[in-house]
Short mmCIF file of C-alpha atoms in Angstrom, two decimals:
data_model
loop_
_atom_site.label_atom_id
_atom_site.label_comp_id
_atom_site.label_asym_id
_atom_site.label_seq_id
_atom_site.Cartn_x
_atom_site.Cartn_y
_atom_site.Cartn_z
CA UNK P 1 14.73 -45.29 0.22
CA UNK P 2 17.25 -47.52 -0.34
CA UNK P 3 18.30 -46.95 -3.70
CA UNK P 4 18.38 -43.07 -3.14
CA UNK P 5 20.85 -44.22 -0.34
CA UNK P 6 23.07 -46.64 -2.41
CA UNK P 7 23.09 -44.02 -5.17
CA UNK P 8 24.56 -41.13 -2.63
CA UNK P 9 27.11 -43.68 -1.02
CA UNK P 10 28.15 -44.54 -4.33
CA UNK P 11 28.58 -40.40 -5.24
CA UNK P 12 30.68 -39.90 -2.10
CA UNK P 13 32.21 -42.91 -1.93
CA UNK P 14 34.69 -42.12 -4.76
CA UNK P 15 38.26 -42.81 -4.22
CA UNK P 16 40.89 -40.79 -5.52
CA UNK P 17 43.45 -41.92 -8.12
CA UNK P 18 45.93 -38.25 -7.49
CA UNK P 19 49.29 -39.05 -6.84
CA UNK P 20 50.71 -37.93 -3.39
CA UNK P 21 52.11 -34.75 -3.61
CA UNK P 22 55.01 -33.21 -1.89
CA UNK P 23 55.53 -29.44 -2.39
CA UNK P 24 59.23 -28.93 -3.73
CA UNK P 25 61.18 -26.97 -0.70
CA UNK P 26 62.22 -23.69 -1.80
CA UNK P 27 65.66 -24.09 -3.85
CA UNK P 28 66.80 -20.78 -2.36
CA UNK P 29 69.41 -19.90 0.56
CA UNK P 30 67.98 -19.82 4.21
CA UNK P 31 68.38 -15.92 4.17
CA UNK P 32 68.57 -13.08 1.68
CA UNK P 33 72.43 -11.07 0.79
CA UNK P 34 73.13 -7.99 2.14
CA UNK P 35 70.14 -8.51 4.90
CA UNK P 36 70.72 -7.75 8.50
CA UNK P 37 70.89 -10.87 10.53
CA UNK P 38 67.56 -10.03 12.63
CA UNK P 39 65.51 -8.84 9.51
CA UNK P 40 62.05 -7.40 10.66
CA UNK P 41 59.01 -8.73 9.21
CA UNK P 42 58.89 -8.47 5.54
CA UNK P 43 57.26 -4.93 4.24
CA UNK P 44 54.46 -6.70 2.43
CA UNK P 45 51.86 -5.58 4.81
CA UNK P 46 52.44 -2.48 4.50
CA UNK P 47 50.02 -0.45 2.40
CA UNK P 48 50.96 0.95 -0.87
CA UNK P 49 49.16 4.17 0.15
CA UNK P 50 51.48 4.12 3.18
CA UNK P 51 54.64 3.10 0.70
CA UNK P 52 53.73 5.81 -1.96
CA UNK P 53 53.32 9.42 0.10
CA UNK P 54 52.98 11.66 -3.07
CA UNK P 55 49.02 12.53 -3.28
CA UNK P 56 49.36 13.01 -7.44
CA UNK P 57 50.83 9.34 -7.73
CA UNK P 58 48.11 7.54 -5.37
CA UNK P 59 45.52 9.44 -7.48
CA UNK P 60 47.20 8.15 -10.59
CA UNK P 61 47.40 4.60 -9.12
CA UNK P 62 43.80 4.80 -8.27
CA UNK P 63 43.10 5.82 -11.82
CA UNK P 64 45.33 2.70 -13.02
CA UNK P 65 42.82 0.20 -10.81
CA UNK P 66 39.91 1.18 -12.34
CA UNK P 67 41.13 1.96 -16.14
CA UNK P 68 44.10 -0.52 -16.73
CA UNK P 69 43.11 -2.89 -19.69
CA UNK P 70 45.46 -5.61 -18.65
CA UNK P 71 44.35 -5.60 -15.16
CA UNK P 72 40.98 -5.62 -16.42
CA UNK P 73 41.69 -9.06 -18.45
CA UNK P 74 43.47 -10.46 -15.80
CA UNK P 75 39.79 -9.98 -13.65
CA UNK P 76 37.86 -11.38 -16.86
CA UNK P 77 40.40 -14.35 -17.26
CA UNK P 78 39.23 -14.78 -13.12
CA UNK P 79 35.50 -14.94 -14.03
CA UNK P 80 36.37 -17.23 -16.99
CA UNK P 81 38.19 -19.63 -14.90
CA UNK P 82 35.23 -19.84 -12.74
CA UNK P 83 32.97 -20.81 -15.05
CA UNK P 84 35.30 -23.41 -15.90
CA UNK P 85 35.25 -24.65 -12.48
CA UNK P 86 31.36 -24.34 -12.52
CA UNK P 87 31.16 -26.55 -15.65
CA UNK P 88 33.51 -29.37 -14.19
CA UNK P 89 31.82 -29.35 -10.95
CA UNK P 90 28.62 -29.88 -12.89
CA UNK P 91 29.52 -32.97 -14.56
CA UNK P 92 29.38 -34.69 -10.86
CA UNK P 93 26.07 -34.33 -10.44
CA UNK P 94 22.97 -35.87 -11.95
CA UNK P 95 21.54 -33.64 -15.05
CA UNK P 96 17.63 -34.41 -14.70
CA UNK P 97 15.58 -32.68 -17.76
CA UNK P 98 11.77 -32.39 -17.91
CA UNK P 99 10.23 -33.13 -21.37
CA UNK P 100 6.85 -33.11 -22.80
CA UNK P 101 5.95 -34.37 -26.52
CA UNK P 102 2.78 -35.19 -28.75
CA UNK P 103 3.20 -37.73 -31.20
CA UNK P 104 0.84 -37.82 -34.04
CA UNK P 105 0.92 -41.40 -36.13
CA UNK P 106 -0.49 -43.52 -38.47
CA UNK P 107 -0.69 -47.32 -38.59
CA UNK P 108 -1.46 -49.32 -41.43
CA UNK P 109 -4.48 -51.81 -40.86
CA UNK P 110 -1.94 -54.64 -41.95
CA UNK P 111 -0.03 -54.12 -39.05
CA UNK P 112 -2.38 -52.35 -36.32
CA UNK P 113 -2.85 -54.43 -33.15
CA UNK P 114 -5.82 -56.35 -32.40
CA UNK P 115 -7.88 -54.33 -30.32
CA UNK P 116 -6.04 -50.87 -30.46
CA UNK P 117 -8.81 -48.85 -31.10
CA UNK P 118 -10.56 -50.12 -27.79
CA UNK P 119 -7.22 -48.86 -25.94
CA UNK P 120 -7.82 -44.77 -26.35
CA UNK P 121 -10.20 -45.00 -23.67
CA UNK P 122 -11.17 -41.17 -25.10
CA UNK P 123 -12.06 -42.05 -28.45
CA UNK P 124 -8.89 -39.76 -29.51
CA UNK P 125 -8.07 -42.83 -32.36
CA UNK P 126 -9.66 -42.91 -35.20
CA UNK P 127 -10.25 -46.16 -37.45
CA UNK P 128 -10.10 -45.93 -41.27
CA UNK P 129 -10.37 -48.80 -44.27
CA UNK P 130 -6.86 -48.36 -44.69
CA UNK P 131 -5.03 -48.02 -41.36
CA UNK P 132 -5.42 -46.65 -37.68
CA UNK P 133 -4.37 -42.91 -36.80
CA UNK P 134 -3.87 -42.04 -33.32
CA UNK P 135 -2.34 -39.21 -30.78
CA UNK P 136 0.01 -39.64 -28.07
CA UNK P 137 1.09 -37.67 -25.30
CA UNK P 138 3.71 -38.18 -22.94
CA UNK P 139 5.37 -36.08 -19.95
CA UNK P 140 8.61 -37.22 -18.31
CA UNK P 141 11.63 -36.38 -16.20
CA UNK P 142 14.81 -38.28 -17.27
CA UNK P 143 18.35 -38.94 -15.74
CA UNK P 144 20.69 -38.70 -18.94
CA UNK P 145 23.66 -40.83 -18.57
CA UNK P 146 24.73 -39.82 -14.74
CA UNK P 147 28.68 -41.17 -14.36
CA UNK P 148 28.96 -42.69 -10.68
CA UNK P 149 32.53 -41.51 -9.92
CA UNK P 150 34.25 -44.70 -8.53
CA UNK P 151 37.65 -43.85 -8.87
CA UNK P 152 37.64 -40.00 -8.81
CA UNK P 153 38.03 -39.21 -12.60
CA UNK P 154 35.38 -36.20 -12.40
CA UNK P 155 36.22 -35.25 -9.05
CA UNK P 156 40.15 -35.07 -9.89
CA UNK P 157 38.99 -32.81 -12.88
CA UNK P 158 36.67 -30.52 -10.86
CA UNK P 159 39.94 -30.16 -8.32
CA UNK P 160 41.90 -29.03 -11.15
CA UNK P 161 39.45 -26.78 -12.59
CA UNK P 162 39.43 -24.94 -9.24
CA UNK P 163 42.85 -24.69 -8.34
CA UNK P 164 43.41 -23.14 -11.58
CA UNK P 165 40.54 -20.61 -10.55
CA UNK P 166 42.42 -19.86 -7.77
CA UNK P 167 45.50 -19.64 -9.77
CA UNK P 168 43.77 -17.18 -12.04
CA UNK P 169 43.02 -15.20 -9.34
CA UNK P 170 46.41 -15.16 -8.08
CA UNK P 171 47.41 -14.05 -11.37
CA UNK P 172 45.17 -11.13 -11.11
CA UNK P 173 46.64 -10.41 -7.97
CA UNK P 174 50.05 -10.38 -8.91
CA UNK P 175 49.25 -8.15 -12.45
CA UNK P 176 47.43 -5.76 -9.56
CA UNK P 177 50.95 -5.59 -7.94
CA UNK P 178 52.70 -5.31 -11.18
CA UNK P 179 50.90 -2.42 -12.25
CA UNK P 180 51.19 -0.62 -9.19
CA UNK P 181 54.80 -0.68 -9.53
CA UNK P 182 54.63 0.24 -12.86
CA UNK P 183 52.62 3.49 -12.42
CA UNK P 184 55.40 4.21 -9.77
CA UNK P 185 57.95 3.75 -12.00
CA UNK P 186 56.22 5.66 -15.08
CA UNK P 187 55.56 8.50 -12.65
CA UNK P 188 59.25 8.89 -11.65
CA UNK P 189 60.19 8.86 -15.40
CA UNK P 190 58.38 11.85 -15.78
CA UNK P 191 59.10 13.47 -13.01
CA UNK P 192 62.69 12.72 -13.81
CA UNK P 193 62.27 13.92 -17.21
CA UNK P 194 60.27 17.08 -15.95
CA UNK P 195 63.07 18.12 -13.64
CA UNK P 196 65.97 17.31 -15.86
CA UNK P 197 64.02 19.57 -18.76
CA UNK P 198 64.09 22.38 -16.01
CA UNK P 199 67.39 22.11 -14.87
CA UNK P 200 68.44 22.18 -18.99
CA UNK P 201 66.27 25.25 -19.44
CA UNK P 202 67.74 27.15 -16.44
CA UNK P 203 71.38 25.94 -17.13
CA UNK P 204 70.65 27.14 -21.05
CA UNK P 205 69.44 30.48 -20.01
CA UNK P 206 72.47 30.83 -18.00
CA UNK P 207 74.54 29.97 -20.63
CA UNK P 208 73.02 32.29 -22.98
CA UNK P 209 73.81 35.01 -20.67
CA UNK P 210 77.59 33.90 -20.58
CA UNK P 211 77.51 33.84 -24.29
CA UNK P 212 76.17 37.24 -24.66
CA UNK P 213 78.73 38.63 -22.46
CA UNK P 214 81.19 36.72 -24.51
CA UNK P 215 80.20 38.12 -27.98
CA UNK P 216 80.24 41.78 -26.79
CA UNK P 217 83.91 41.13 -25.57
CA UNK P 218 84.79 39.68 -29.11
CA UNK P 219 83.31 42.48 -30.51
CA UNK P 220 85.53 44.88 -28.07
CA UNK P 221 88.35 42.69 -28.73
CA UNK P 222 88.94 41.63 -25.28
CA UNK P 223 88.42 37.65 -26.08
CA UNK P 224 89.42 35.59 -29.08
CA UNK P 225 87.42 33.80 -31.74
CA UNK P 226 88.14 30.61 -30.12
CA UNK P 227 86.44 31.43 -26.77
CA UNK P 228 83.44 32.79 -28.89
CA UNK P 229 83.11 29.54 -30.96
CA UNK P 230 83.46 27.35 -27.56
CA UNK P 231 80.45 29.83 -25.68
CA UNK P 232 78.01 29.18 -28.87
CA UNK P 233 79.10 25.33 -28.97
CA UNK P 234 78.09 24.92 -25.19
CA UNK P 235 74.89 26.87 -25.74
CA UNK P 236 74.08 24.74 -28.74
CA UNK P 237 74.41 21.45 -26.60
CA UNK P 238 72.36 22.59 -24.21
CA UNK P 239 70.03 23.27 -26.80
CA UNK P 240 69.52 19.71 -28.15
CA UNK P 241 69.76 18.64 -24.68
CA UNK P 242 66.62 20.51 -24.34
CA UNK P 243 64.83 18.93 -27.35
CA UNK P 244 65.98 15.99 -26.18
CA UNK P 245 64.49 16.42 -23.01
CA UNK P 246 61.07 17.93 -24.47
CA UNK P 247 60.67 14.09 -26.41
CA UNK P 248 61.86 12.42 -22.94
CA UNK P 249 59.13 14.23 -21.46
CA UNK P 250 56.40 13.93 -23.73
CA UNK P 251 57.24 9.93 -24.02
CA UNK P 252 57.23 9.49 -20.23
CA UNK P 253 53.70 10.96 -20.33
CA UNK P 254 52.24 8.83 -22.83
CA UNK P 255 53.76 5.59 -21.54
CA UNK P 256 52.24 7.10 -17.85
CA UNK P 257 48.98 7.42 -19.63
CA UNK P 258 49.01 4.23 -21.29
CA UNK P 259 49.09 2.88 -17.67
CA UNK P 260 46.60 4.82 -16.35
CA UNK P 261 44.28 3.74 -18.83
CA UNK P 262 42.35 7.11 -19.34
CA UNK P 263 43.26 10.49 -19.92
CA UNK P 264 45.15 12.20 -17.23
CA UNK P 265 43.18 14.67 -15.31
CA UNK P 266 44.23 18.25 -15.14
CA UNK P 267 43.39 18.85 -11.68
CA UNK P 268 45.62 16.54 -9.64
CA UNK P 269 47.47 17.65 -6.96
CA UNK P 270 50.73 19.23 -7.60
CA UNK P 271 53.96 16.59 -8.21
CA UNK P 272 56.19 16.52 -5.31
CA UNK P 273 59.98 16.85 -6.88
CA UNK P 274 62.20 13.79 -6.67
CA UNK P 275 64.49 15.12 -3.60
CA UNK P 276 61.85 15.05 -1.64
CA UNK P 277 59.59 11.98 -2.48
CA UNK P 278 58.02 10.76 0.45
CA UNK P 279 58.49 6.97 -0.94
CA UNK P 280 60.13 4.83 2.00
CA UNK P 281 63.06 3.45 0.80
CA UNK P 282 64.60 1.68 3.60
CA UNK P 283 62.22 -1.44 3.18
CA UNK P 284 62.55 -4.90 5.70
CA UNK P 285 62.61 -8.19 3.71
CA UNK P 286 61.77 -10.50 6.53
CA UNK P 287 63.22 -14.46 5.33
CA UNK P 288 62.89 -16.13 2.09
CA UNK P 289 60.12 -18.05 3.62
CA UNK P 290 57.72 -15.32 3.46
CA UNK P 291 57.49 -14.86 -0.16
CA UNK P 292 55.91 -17.95 -0.75
CA UNK P 293 53.06 -16.58 1.77
CA UNK P 294 53.28 -13.12 0.14
CA UNK P 295 54.07 -13.06 -3.54
CA UNK P 296 51.10 -13.76 -5.39
CA UNK P 297 52.95 -15.24 -8.39
CA UNK P 298 54.76 -18.17 -6.35
CA UNK P 299 51.12 -18.95 -4.90
CA UNK P 300 49.62 -18.82 -8.69
CA UNK P 301 52.88 -21.44 -9.56
CA UNK P 302 51.73 -23.65 -6.33
CA UNK P 303 48.33 -24.06 -7.68
CA UNK P 304 49.08 -24.57 -11.01
CA UNK P 305 51.08 -27.49 -9.51
CA UNK P 306 48.19 -28.77 -7.27
CA UNK P 307 46.00 -28.85 -10.65
CA UNK P 308 48.54 -30.76 -12.78
CA UNK P 309 48.64 -33.62 -10.08
CA UNK P 310 44.96 -33.71 -10.19
CA UNK P 311 45.45 -34.12 -14.19
CA UNK P 312 47.65 -37.10 -13.63
CA UNK P 313 44.76 -38.32 -11.00
CA UNK P 314 42.11 -38.04 -13.67
CA UNK P 315 44.26 -39.40 -16.37
CA UNK P 316 44.78 -42.59 -14.21
CA UNK P 317 41.31 -42.85 -13.46
CA UNK P 318 40.24 -43.10 -17.02
CA UNK P 319 42.19 -46.65 -17.28
CA UNK P 320 39.35 -47.93 -14.55
CA UNK P 321 35.37 -48.95 -15.38
CA UNK P 322 33.05 -45.88 -15.45
CA UNK P 323 29.48 -46.77 -14.26
CA UNK P 324 26.73 -44.26 -15.62
CA UNK P 325 23.03 -44.38 -14.57
CA UNK P 326 20.17 -43.49 -16.88
CA UNK P 327 16.88 -42.99 -16.00
CA UNK P 328 13.16 -41.92 -16.80
CA UNK P 329 9.97 -41.66 -15.06
CA UNK P 330 6.80 -40.27 -16.47
CA UNK P 331 3.51 -40.52 -18.23
CA UNK P 332 1.83 -41.94 -21.45
CA UNK P 333 -1.68 -41.48 -22.93
CA UNK P 334 -3.26 -41.28 -26.18
CA UNK P 335 -5.77 -38.55 -24.35
CA UNK P 336 -4.26 -35.23 -22.75
CA UNK P 337 -6.73 -35.32 -20.42
CA UNK P 338 -6.08 -38.91 -18.75
CA UNK P 339 -2.32 -38.14 -19.05
CA UNK P 340 -1.60 -38.15 -15.42
CA UNK P 341 -4.36 -40.77 -14.05
CA UNK P 342 -4.83 -44.47 -13.89
CA UNK P 343 -1.95 -46.93 -14.95
CA UNK P 344 -0.48 -44.32 -17.52
CA UNK P 345 3.13 -43.98 -15.61
CA UNK P 346 6.10 -45.50 -17.15
CA UNK P 347 9.94 -45.52 -16.40
CA UNK P 348 13.19 -46.96 -17.26
CA UNK P 349 16.29 -47.53 -15.42
CA UNK P 350 19.45 -48.63 -17.40
CA UNK P 351 22.95 -48.59 -15.54
CA UNK P 352 26.16 -49.31 -17.59
CA UNK P 353 29.40 -50.13 -17.26
CA UNK P 354 32.31 -49.34 -19.72
CA UNK P 355 35.86 -50.75 -19.12
CA UNK P 356 38.68 -49.32 -21.65
CA UNK P 357 40.22 -52.19 -23.56
CA UNK P 358 42.03 -50.97 -26.82
CA UNK P 359 42.66 -47.20 -27.55
CA UNK P 360 45.16 -47.08 -29.54
CA UNK P 361 47.55 -45.98 -26.91
CA UNK P 362 45.76 -42.49 -26.35
CA UNK P 363 45.01 -43.56 -22.58
CA UNK P 364 48.92 -43.81 -22.01
CA UNK P 365 49.30 -40.80 -23.81
CA UNK P 366 47.14 -38.79 -22.03
CA UNK P 367 48.73 -39.94 -18.57
CA UNK P 368 52.18 -39.54 -19.75
CA UNK P 369 51.31 -35.74 -20.90
CA UNK P 370 49.88 -35.24 -17.44
CA UNK P 371 53.06 -36.09 -15.94
CA UNK P 372 54.93 -34.21 -17.94
CA UNK P 373 52.91 -31.01 -17.19
CA UNK P 374 53.18 -31.92 -13.52
CA UNK P 375 57.16 -31.75 -13.83
CA UNK P 376 56.85 -28.55 -15.62
CA UNK P 377 55.02 -26.83 -12.99
CA UNK P 378 57.21 -28.16 -10.46
CA UNK P 379 60.41 -26.40 -12.41
CA UNK P 380 57.54 -23.32 -12.51
CA UNK P 381 57.12 -23.20 -9.25
CA UNK P 382 60.70 -23.42 -8.10
CA UNK P 383 61.42 -20.76 -10.70
CA UNK P 384 59.10 -18.60 -9.05
CA UNK P 385 60.79 -18.86 -6.08
CA UNK P 386 63.91 -18.44 -7.43
CA UNK P 387 62.83 -15.27 -9.49
CA UNK P 388 61.43 -13.52 -6.19
CA UNK P 389 64.14 -14.05 -4.40
CA UNK P 390 67.04 -12.67 -6.60
CA UNK P 391 64.65 -9.94 -7.26
CA UNK P 392 64.43 -9.48 -3.16
CA UNK P 393 68.15 -9.59 -3.15
CA UNK P 394 68.73 -6.90 -6.44
CA UNK P 395 66.54 -4.35 -4.06
CA UNK P 396 68.54 -4.95 -0.44
CA UNK P 397 71.31 -4.41 -2.80
CA UNK P 398 69.81 -1.24 -3.84
CA UNK P 399 68.73 -0.47 -0.15
CA UNK P 400 72.35 -0.77 0.94
CA UNK P 401 74.35 1.08 -1.45
CA UNK P 402 72.15 4.23 -2.98
CA UNK P 403 71.92 6.01 0.49
CA UNK P 404 76.09 5.52 0.11
CA UNK P 405 76.11 6.74 -3.67
CA UNK P 406 73.68 9.38 -3.00
CA UNK P 407 75.46 11.20 -0.50
CA UNK P 408 78.67 10.85 -2.24
CA UNK P 409 77.01 12.43 -5.46
CA UNK P 410 75.33 14.97 -3.47
CA UNK P 411 78.97 15.99 -2.50
CA UNK P 412 80.13 15.80 -5.97
CA UNK P 413 77.66 18.54 -7.14
CA UNK P 414 78.61 20.53 -4.00
CA UNK P 415 82.08 20.56 -5.43
CA UNK P 416 81.34 21.42 -8.54
CA UNK P 417 79.05 23.96 -8.22
CA UNK P 418 81.64 25.26 -6.13
CA UNK P 419 84.15 25.23 -8.79
CA UNK P 420 81.94 26.74 -11.21
CA UNK P 421 81.73 29.94 -8.91
CA UNK P 422 85.51 29.98 -8.26
CA UNK P 423 86.09 29.70 -12.18
CA UNK P 424 83.89 32.54 -12.91
CA UNK P 425 85.46 34.64 -10.35
CA UNK P 426 89.09 33.74 -11.71
CA UNK P 427 87.51 34.27 -15.27
CA UNK P 428 86.70 37.66 -14.27
CA UNK P 429 89.85 38.73 -12.94
CA UNK P 430 91.55 37.15 -15.66
CA UNK P 431 93.52 34.64 -13.61
CA UNK P 432 91.51 31.31 -15.78
CA UNK P 433 90.75 31.06 -19.38
CA UNK P 434 86.90 30.96 -20.93
CA UNK P 435 88.22 27.07 -21.51
CA UNK P 436 88.26 26.52 -17.89
CA UNK P 437 85.08 27.98 -16.82
CA UNK P 438 82.94 26.43 -19.79
CA UNK P 439 84.68 23.02 -18.40
CA UNK P 440 83.53 23.75 -14.85
CA UNK P 441 80.06 24.51 -16.22
CA UNK P 442 79.65 21.40 -18.36
CA UNK P 443 80.81 19.36 -14.84
CA UNK P 444 78.44 21.01 -12.96
CA UNK P 445 75.53 20.56 -15.26
CA UNK P 446 76.59 16.76 -15.35
CA UNK P 447 76.75 16.58 -12.05
CA UNK P 448 73.23 17.91 -11.20
CA UNK P 449 71.64 15.66 -13.90
CA UNK P 450 73.27 12.31 -12.88
CA UNK P 451 72.00 13.54 -9.07
CA UNK P 452 68.62 13.38 -10.28
CA UNK P 453 68.70 10.09 -12.39
CA UNK P 454 70.48 8.57 -9.64
CA UNK P 455 67.85 9.67 -6.96
CA UNK P 456 65.18 8.16 -9.33
CA UNK P 457 67.28 5.17 -9.71
CA UNK P 458 66.92 4.37 -5.68
CA UNK P 459 63.08 5.27 -5.78
CA UNK P 460 62.65 2.84 -8.42
CA UNK P 461 64.63 0.29 -6.52
CA UNK P 462 62.45 0.93 -3.25
CA UNK P 463 59.57 0.13 -5.50
CA UNK P 464 60.70 -3.16 -7.19
CA UNK P 465 61.84 -4.33 -3.30
CA UNK P 466 58.22 -3.40 -2.09
CA UNK P 467 57.10 -5.21 -5.17
CA UNK P 468 59.09 -8.08 -5.02
CA UNK P 469 58.09 -8.76 -1.59
CA UNK P 470 54.63 -8.73 -2.30
CA UNK P 471 53.31 -5.48 -1.34
CA UNK P 472 50.38 -4.07 -2.73
CA UNK P 473 48.13 -7.59 -2.88
CA UNK P 474 44.83 -6.92 -1.05
CA UNK P 475 44.19 -10.07 0.26
CA UNK P 476 44.20 -13.94 -0.32
CA UNK P 477 42.37 -15.94 -3.15
CA UNK P 478 38.51 -17.01 -2.59
CA UNK P 479 37.28 -20.17 -0.94
CA UNK P 480 35.92 -23.40 -2.75
#
């Protein structure tokens, strides 16, 4: 019992060689640019279904979360890291194996021990003129080279593996958020392509009607060939835009299907136009300090930093002695019936200590490598914070400017439509040339296309801000 207590004390009393870890302060400003003085709490807590209210978009996100291959790989990476942690943790515990064996051997008479035949007890040995032949049974439980972690080497390795497991889970969460944002962007791109194509088709139909009128007027000698050529060129340009729009719509659909990871069902809810998309665009950002708690990619970088610090501790502990134990307890007999009887017990106990003396500089190289990797982890952690700060700042700049830009563009569309109506009226009564009407029509078409693109950019910017704030994360990492 004393030996067991002493062994438990040695197992739990290991010191740690991990250096003190001071998490760097966020290398960013205390507040965001373009943020209100009393900015509300971060929008990261908003559920993605609340953020994206389009039922068709919600169904696509659900499909992507279930089928996307990149997210599936991230999930499998978490399982692999968890298995690696179990391997590292298992090295801290004793490994006990049960063994059973039977050995049959022959000893020459010249080397046979005196009286060995009488030691069988069960008559299993057979004496022969040239030697002695017998069988031996054994059963034992063996403790194989159990290292007592006096200086915390195994504990540091286990901690590093656990932190990397947590980091991989944070990486999966970051991949989940990125996937949601990518699906939204691809959906908006598809909606933009579809609506721009519909606008091109309507415009081309109007321009074809105008071209028919111009042709009849030209046949009646009422307009010149120059005006007819201008009308034909306008229609052909619309035809080129139509082909480009069809290509853009097909490619946008392909990109969306790749993200979803499965064929898009035909029974999805009808899409909502870009102008009416129920996506929240005025999101609160909170403070930069919220990013550390809300963004899984920053938490992932922090976990990697803790793991790198534990690697330094393991490399330090490698310079100190290692104490290992090997033990065996079992039974040995020449007869199977007597294996567990009498004085057939056997045991052995072998403590061993080893001290590194000369390893050709490999231990110092491993320690130096661990320290450099820790410095790299610090830089990656700080860069993750700076990247998150920049992404939020970009989103806030969009939040502050897109509404004003959209209002101005909407007025520009209204003005272009009014100009087209007036130009058409003046052309019909002969006050304006055909060239003036064509220019007005082209300006209206360009303004409407720009309006659709600008609305898509506003929604995409809001999505980017939501993603930058850590929105879409379903929870925290698991415990040990």
